C-alpha atoms as an extended CHARMM CRD file, in Angstrom:
* protein
*
        83  EXT
         1         1  UNK       CA             -5.3100000000        4.9010000000      -18.3230000000  PROA      1               0.0000000000
         2         2  UNK       CA             -8.0940000000        2.9990000000      -19.9790000000  PROA      2               0.0000000000
         3         3  UNK       CA            -11.0400000000        4.5740000000      -21.7610000000  PROA      3               0.0000000000
         4         4  UNK       CA            -14.1760000000        2.7980000000      -22.9030000000  PROA      4               0.0000000000
         5         5  UNK       CA            -17.1180000000        3.9770000000      -24.9360000000  PROA      5               0.0000000000
         6         6  UNK       CA            -20.3130000000        2.2300000000      -23.9360000000  PROA      6               0.0000000000
         7         7  UNK       CA            -23.1280000000        2.5460000000      -26.4310000000  PROA      7               0.0000000000
         8         8  UNK       CA            -26.6130000000        1.4420000000      -25.5590000000  PROA      8               0.0000000000
         9         9  UNK       CA            -27.9800000000       -1.0410000000      -28.0910000000  PROA      9               0.0000000000
        10        10  UNK       CA            -30.9470000000       -3.3740000000      -27.5640000000  PROA      10              0.0000000000
        11        11  UNK       CA            -28.9930000000       -6.4700000000      -28.6430000000  PROA      11              0.0000000000
        12        12  UNK       CA            -26.0380000000       -5.9970000000      -26.2680000000  PROA      12              0.0000000000
        13        13  UNK       CA            -25.7120000000       -6.3200000000      -22.4990000000  PROA      13              0.0000000000
        14        14  UNK       CA            -27.3620000000       -3.5110000000      -20.6550000000  PROA      14              0.0000000000
        15        15  UNK       CA            -25.3760000000       -0.4230000000      -19.8490000000  PROA      15              0.0000000000
        16        16  UNK       CA            -25.8820000000       -1.1060000000      -16.1350000000  PROA      16              0.0000000000
        17        17  UNK       CA            -24.3470000000       -4.5800000000      -16.4610000000  PROA      17              0.0000000000
        18        18  UNK       CA            -21.3400000000       -3.1780000000      -18.3120000000  PROA      18              0.0000000000
        19        19  UNK       CA            -20.7740000000       -0.3590000000      -15.8130000000  PROA      19              0.0000000000
        20        20  UNK       CA            -21.1520000000       -2.7410000000      -12.8720000000  PROA      20              0.0000000000
        21        21  UNK       CA            -18.5720000000       -5.0000000000      -14.4910000000  PROA      21              0.0000000000
        22        22  UNK       CA            -16.1400000000       -2.0980000000      -14.9190000000  PROA      22              0.0000000000
        23        23  UNK       CA            -16.5700000000       -0.8990000000      -11.3280000000  PROA      23              0.0000000000
        24        24  UNK       CA            -15.7660000000       -4.4150000000      -10.1000000000  PROA      24              0.0000000000
        25        25  UNK       CA            -12.8550000000       -4.8330000000      -12.5200000000  PROA      25              0.0000000000
        26        26  UNK       CA            -11.1330000000       -1.6750000000      -11.2940000000  PROA      26              0.0000000000
        27        27  UNK       CA            -11.9520000000       -2.1600000000       -7.6050000000  PROA      27              0.0000000000
        28        28  UNK       CA             -8.5150000000       -3.6320000000       -6.7120000000  PROA      28              0.0000000000
        29        29  UNK       CA             -6.5640000000       -0.7960000000       -8.3630000000  PROA      29              0.0000000000
        30        30  UNK       CA             -5.1770000000        2.1070000000       -6.3500000000  PROA      30              0.0000000000
        31        31  UNK       CA             -6.8830000000        5.4780000000       -6.8360000000  PROA      31              0.0000000000
        32        32  UNK       CA             -8.9690000000        4.4070000000       -9.8150000000  PROA      32              0.0000000000
        33        33  UNK       CA            -11.2490000000        6.9870000000      -11.3810000000  PROA      33              0.0000000000
        34        34  UNK       CA            -14.5220000000        6.6450000000      -13.2250000000  PROA      34              0.0000000000
        35        35  UNK       CA            -15.6180000000        9.4990000000      -15.4550000000  PROA      35              0.0000000000
        36        36  UNK       CA            -19.0580000000        9.2970000000      -16.9840000000  PROA      36              0.0000000000
        37        37  UNK       CA            -20.5700000000       11.5250000000      -19.6460000000  PROA      37              0.0000000000
        38        38  UNK       CA            -24.2480000000       10.8720000000      -20.3170000000  PROA      38              0.0000000000
        39        39  UNK       CA            -27.0630000000       12.7480000000      -21.9850000000  PROA      39              0.0000000000
        40        40  UNK       CA            -29.5910000000       11.7710000000      -19.3130000000  PROA      40              0.0000000000
        41        41  UNK       CA            -29.5380000000        9.9940000000      -15.9600000000  PROA      41              0.0000000000
        42        42  UNK       CA            -32.4600000000        8.5400000000      -14.0420000000  PROA      42              0.0000000000
        43        43  UNK       CA            -32.6730000000        7.7310000000      -10.3780000000  PROA      43              0.0000000000
        44        44  UNK       CA            -33.9590000000        4.2330000000      -11.2230000000  PROA      44              0.0000000000
        45        45  UNK       CA            -30.9550000000        3.5770000000      -13.4520000000  PROA      45              0.0000000000
        46        46  UNK       CA            -28.5260000000        4.8900000000      -10.8530000000  PROA      46              0.0000000000
        47        47  UNK       CA            -30.1230000000        2.7280000000       -8.1490000000  PROA      47              0.0000000000
        48        48  UNK       CA            -29.2350000000       -0.3380000000      -10.2500000000  PROA      48              0.0000000000
        49        49  UNK       CA            -25.5980000000        0.7830000000      -10.1230000000  PROA      49              0.0000000000
        50        50  UNK       CA            -25.6900000000        1.7580000000       -6.4580000000  PROA      50              0.0000000000
        51        51  UNK       CA            -24.1370000000       -1.3750000000       -4.8610000000  PROA      51              0.0000000000
        52        52  UNK       CA            -21.1300000000       -1.5120000000       -7.1880000000  PROA      52              0.0000000000
        53        53  UNK       CA            -20.8050000000        2.2750000000       -7.1960000000  PROA      53              0.0000000000
        54        54  UNK       CA            -20.7550000000        2.4060000000       -3.3900000000  PROA      54              0.0000000000
        55        55  UNK       CA            -18.1400000000       -0.3920000000       -3.2650000000  PROA      55              0.0000000000
        56        56  UNK       CA            -16.0110000000        1.5860000000       -5.7400000000  PROA      56              0.0000000000
        57        57  UNK       CA            -16.2710000000        4.7760000000       -3.6970000000  PROA      57              0.0000000000
        58        58  UNK       CA            -15.7350000000        2.9860000000       -0.3710000000  PROA      58              0.0000000000
        59        59  UNK       CA            -12.4660000000        1.6040000000       -1.7600000000  PROA      59              0.0000000000
        60        60  UNK       CA            -11.2480000000        5.2190000000       -2.0330000000  PROA      60              0.0000000000
        61        61  UNK       CA            -11.7850000000        5.6560000000       -5.7590000000  PROA      61              0.0000000000
        62        62  UNK       CA            -13.2350000000        8.7390000000       -7.4840000000  PROA      62              0.0000000000
        63        63  UNK       CA            -16.3200000000        9.1380000000       -9.6360000000  PROA      63              0.0000000000
        64        64  UNK       CA            -17.0250000000       12.1660000000      -11.8350000000  PROA      64              0.0000000000
        65        65  UNK       CA            -20.2230000000       12.6210000000      -13.8360000000  PROA      65              0.0000000000
        66        66  UNK       CA            -21.1930000000       15.0320000000      -16.5850000000  PROA      66              0.0000000000
        67        67  UNK       CA            -24.9460000000       14.7680000000      -17.0040000000  PROA      67              0.0000000000
        68        68  UNK       CA            -27.1300000000       16.6000000000      -19.4860000000  PROA      68              0.0000000000
        69        69  UNK       CA            -29.9890000000       18.5880000000      -17.9880000000  PROA      69              0.0000000000
        70        70  UNK       CA            -31.0050000000       20.9000000000      -20.8140000000  PROA      70              0.0000000000
        71        71  UNK       CA            -33.7400000000       18.7320000000      -22.4110000000  PROA      71              0.0000000000
        72        72  UNK       CA            -35.4140000000       17.6610000000      -19.1780000000  PROA      72              0.0000000000
        73        73  UNK       CA            -34.3510000000       13.9930000000      -19.3660000000  PROA      73              0.0000000000
        74        74  UNK       CA            -32.4500000000       14.0550000000      -16.0800000000  PROA      74              0.0000000000
        75        75  UNK       CA            -34.6630000000       14.3620000000      -13.0280000000  PROA      75              0.0000000000
        76        76  UNK       CA            -33.9950000000       16.1350000000       -9.7660000000  PROA      76              0.0000000000
        77        77  UNK       CA            -33.8340000000       12.7860000000       -7.9340000000  PROA      77              0.0000000000
        78        78  UNK       CA            -31.0070000000       11.5940000000      -10.2120000000  PROA      78              0.0000000000
        79        79  UNK       CA            -29.0260000000       14.7500000000       -9.5340000000  PROA      79              0.0000000000
        80        80  UNK       CA            -29.5980000000       14.4290000000       -5.7860000000  PROA      80              0.0000000000
        81        81  UNK       CA            -28.4270000000       10.8140000000       -5.9530000000  PROA      81              0.0000000000
        82        82  UNK       CA            -25.2320000000       11.8030000000       -7.7720000000  PROA      82              0.0000000000
        83        83  UNK       CA            -24.5790000000       14.6040000000       -5.2970000000  PROA      83              0.0000000000
């Protein structure tokens, strides 16, 4: 098992680039899992991840998200995308 904390800082690579890199890195593994915990998710941000995320899922891997919705930062479209 490998766990990574990805903080979003203006001076570092974008979160999307880092997540895309991780999806590709774990693509060859058997039954890999991605578990994401985020305060907010946007459809636009998820669309950036879509190609690598779909490749990950198509390879038979699992993705689990915990997304905050209580402060209104996560839109309905993001939730529909994740579903």
